[in-house]
Amino acid sequence: MAAGVTPPRAPPDGPLHALEVLEFFRVLELVSEEAMGPAGAAAVRALRPLADPSEATRTLRAVDELRALAAGPDGWRLGPVPDLAGALRRLQAEGATLDAETLIACATACATARAARGLQGRLDPHGAARAWFEPLWGDADLEARIGRTFDESGGVSDDASPELRRIRR
């Protein structure tokens, strides 16, 4: 288990007890170590068994479809997925702004989401996994603008605007 992560405890014969016996939470922890970032790892650790058999079947089909895609000749691996939950909470306040590091993380998240959406064409149009990609959004223009505005260290780049480039020269 990750530091500070303790699975819920239940009396013997309860549903949580069955999960403990099956080492469900240990498996989730192992899977979370393969996540592409802290937000993904937390989402994996928060998973619980599905109560609806048809939903569980649909989910397993989607996982099988994605696993087959990853194992195929072209394979695929998405880039990092930064945790933007704190930034999104901050943006709920009127007049809120984001620092350079967070904006760069937003550009990274947009790029990863666009790459994931690009996988849709390689999925079965009627398959279960396709719906997982529908809510993803990425904006290439926003990514490029952030990339032009900030350098690798988070400083404002000379290319942020023609006027800034002129002034700095």
Coordinates of N, CA and C in Angstrom, one line a residue, residues 120 127-135:
Q120 N -9.2 6.6 -31.3 CA -10.5 6.2 -31.6 C -10.6 5.5 -33.0
G127 N -17.5 -0.9 -30.5 CA -16.9 -1.5 -29.3 C -17.1 -0.7 -28.0
A128 N -16.9 -1.3 -26.9 CA -17.2 -0.7 -25.6 C -16.1 0.4 -25.2
A129 N -14.9 0.3 -25.7 CA -13.9 1.2 -25.3 C -14.0 2.6 -25.9
R130 N -14.7 2.7 -27.1 CA -14.8 3.9 -27.8 C -15.4 5.0 -27.0
A131 N -16.4 4.7 -26.2 CA -17.1 5.7 -25.4 C -16.2 6.3 -24.3
W132 N -15.2 5.6 -23.9 CA -14.3 6.2 -22.9 C -13.5 7.4 -23.4
F133 N -13.3 7.5 -24.8 CA -12.6 8.5 -25.4 C -13.4 9.8 -25.7
E134 N -14.7 9.6 -25.8 CA -15.6 10.7 -26.2 C -15.4 12.0 -25.4
P135 N -15.3 11.9 -24.0 CA -15.2 13.2 -23.2 C -13.9 13.8 -23.3

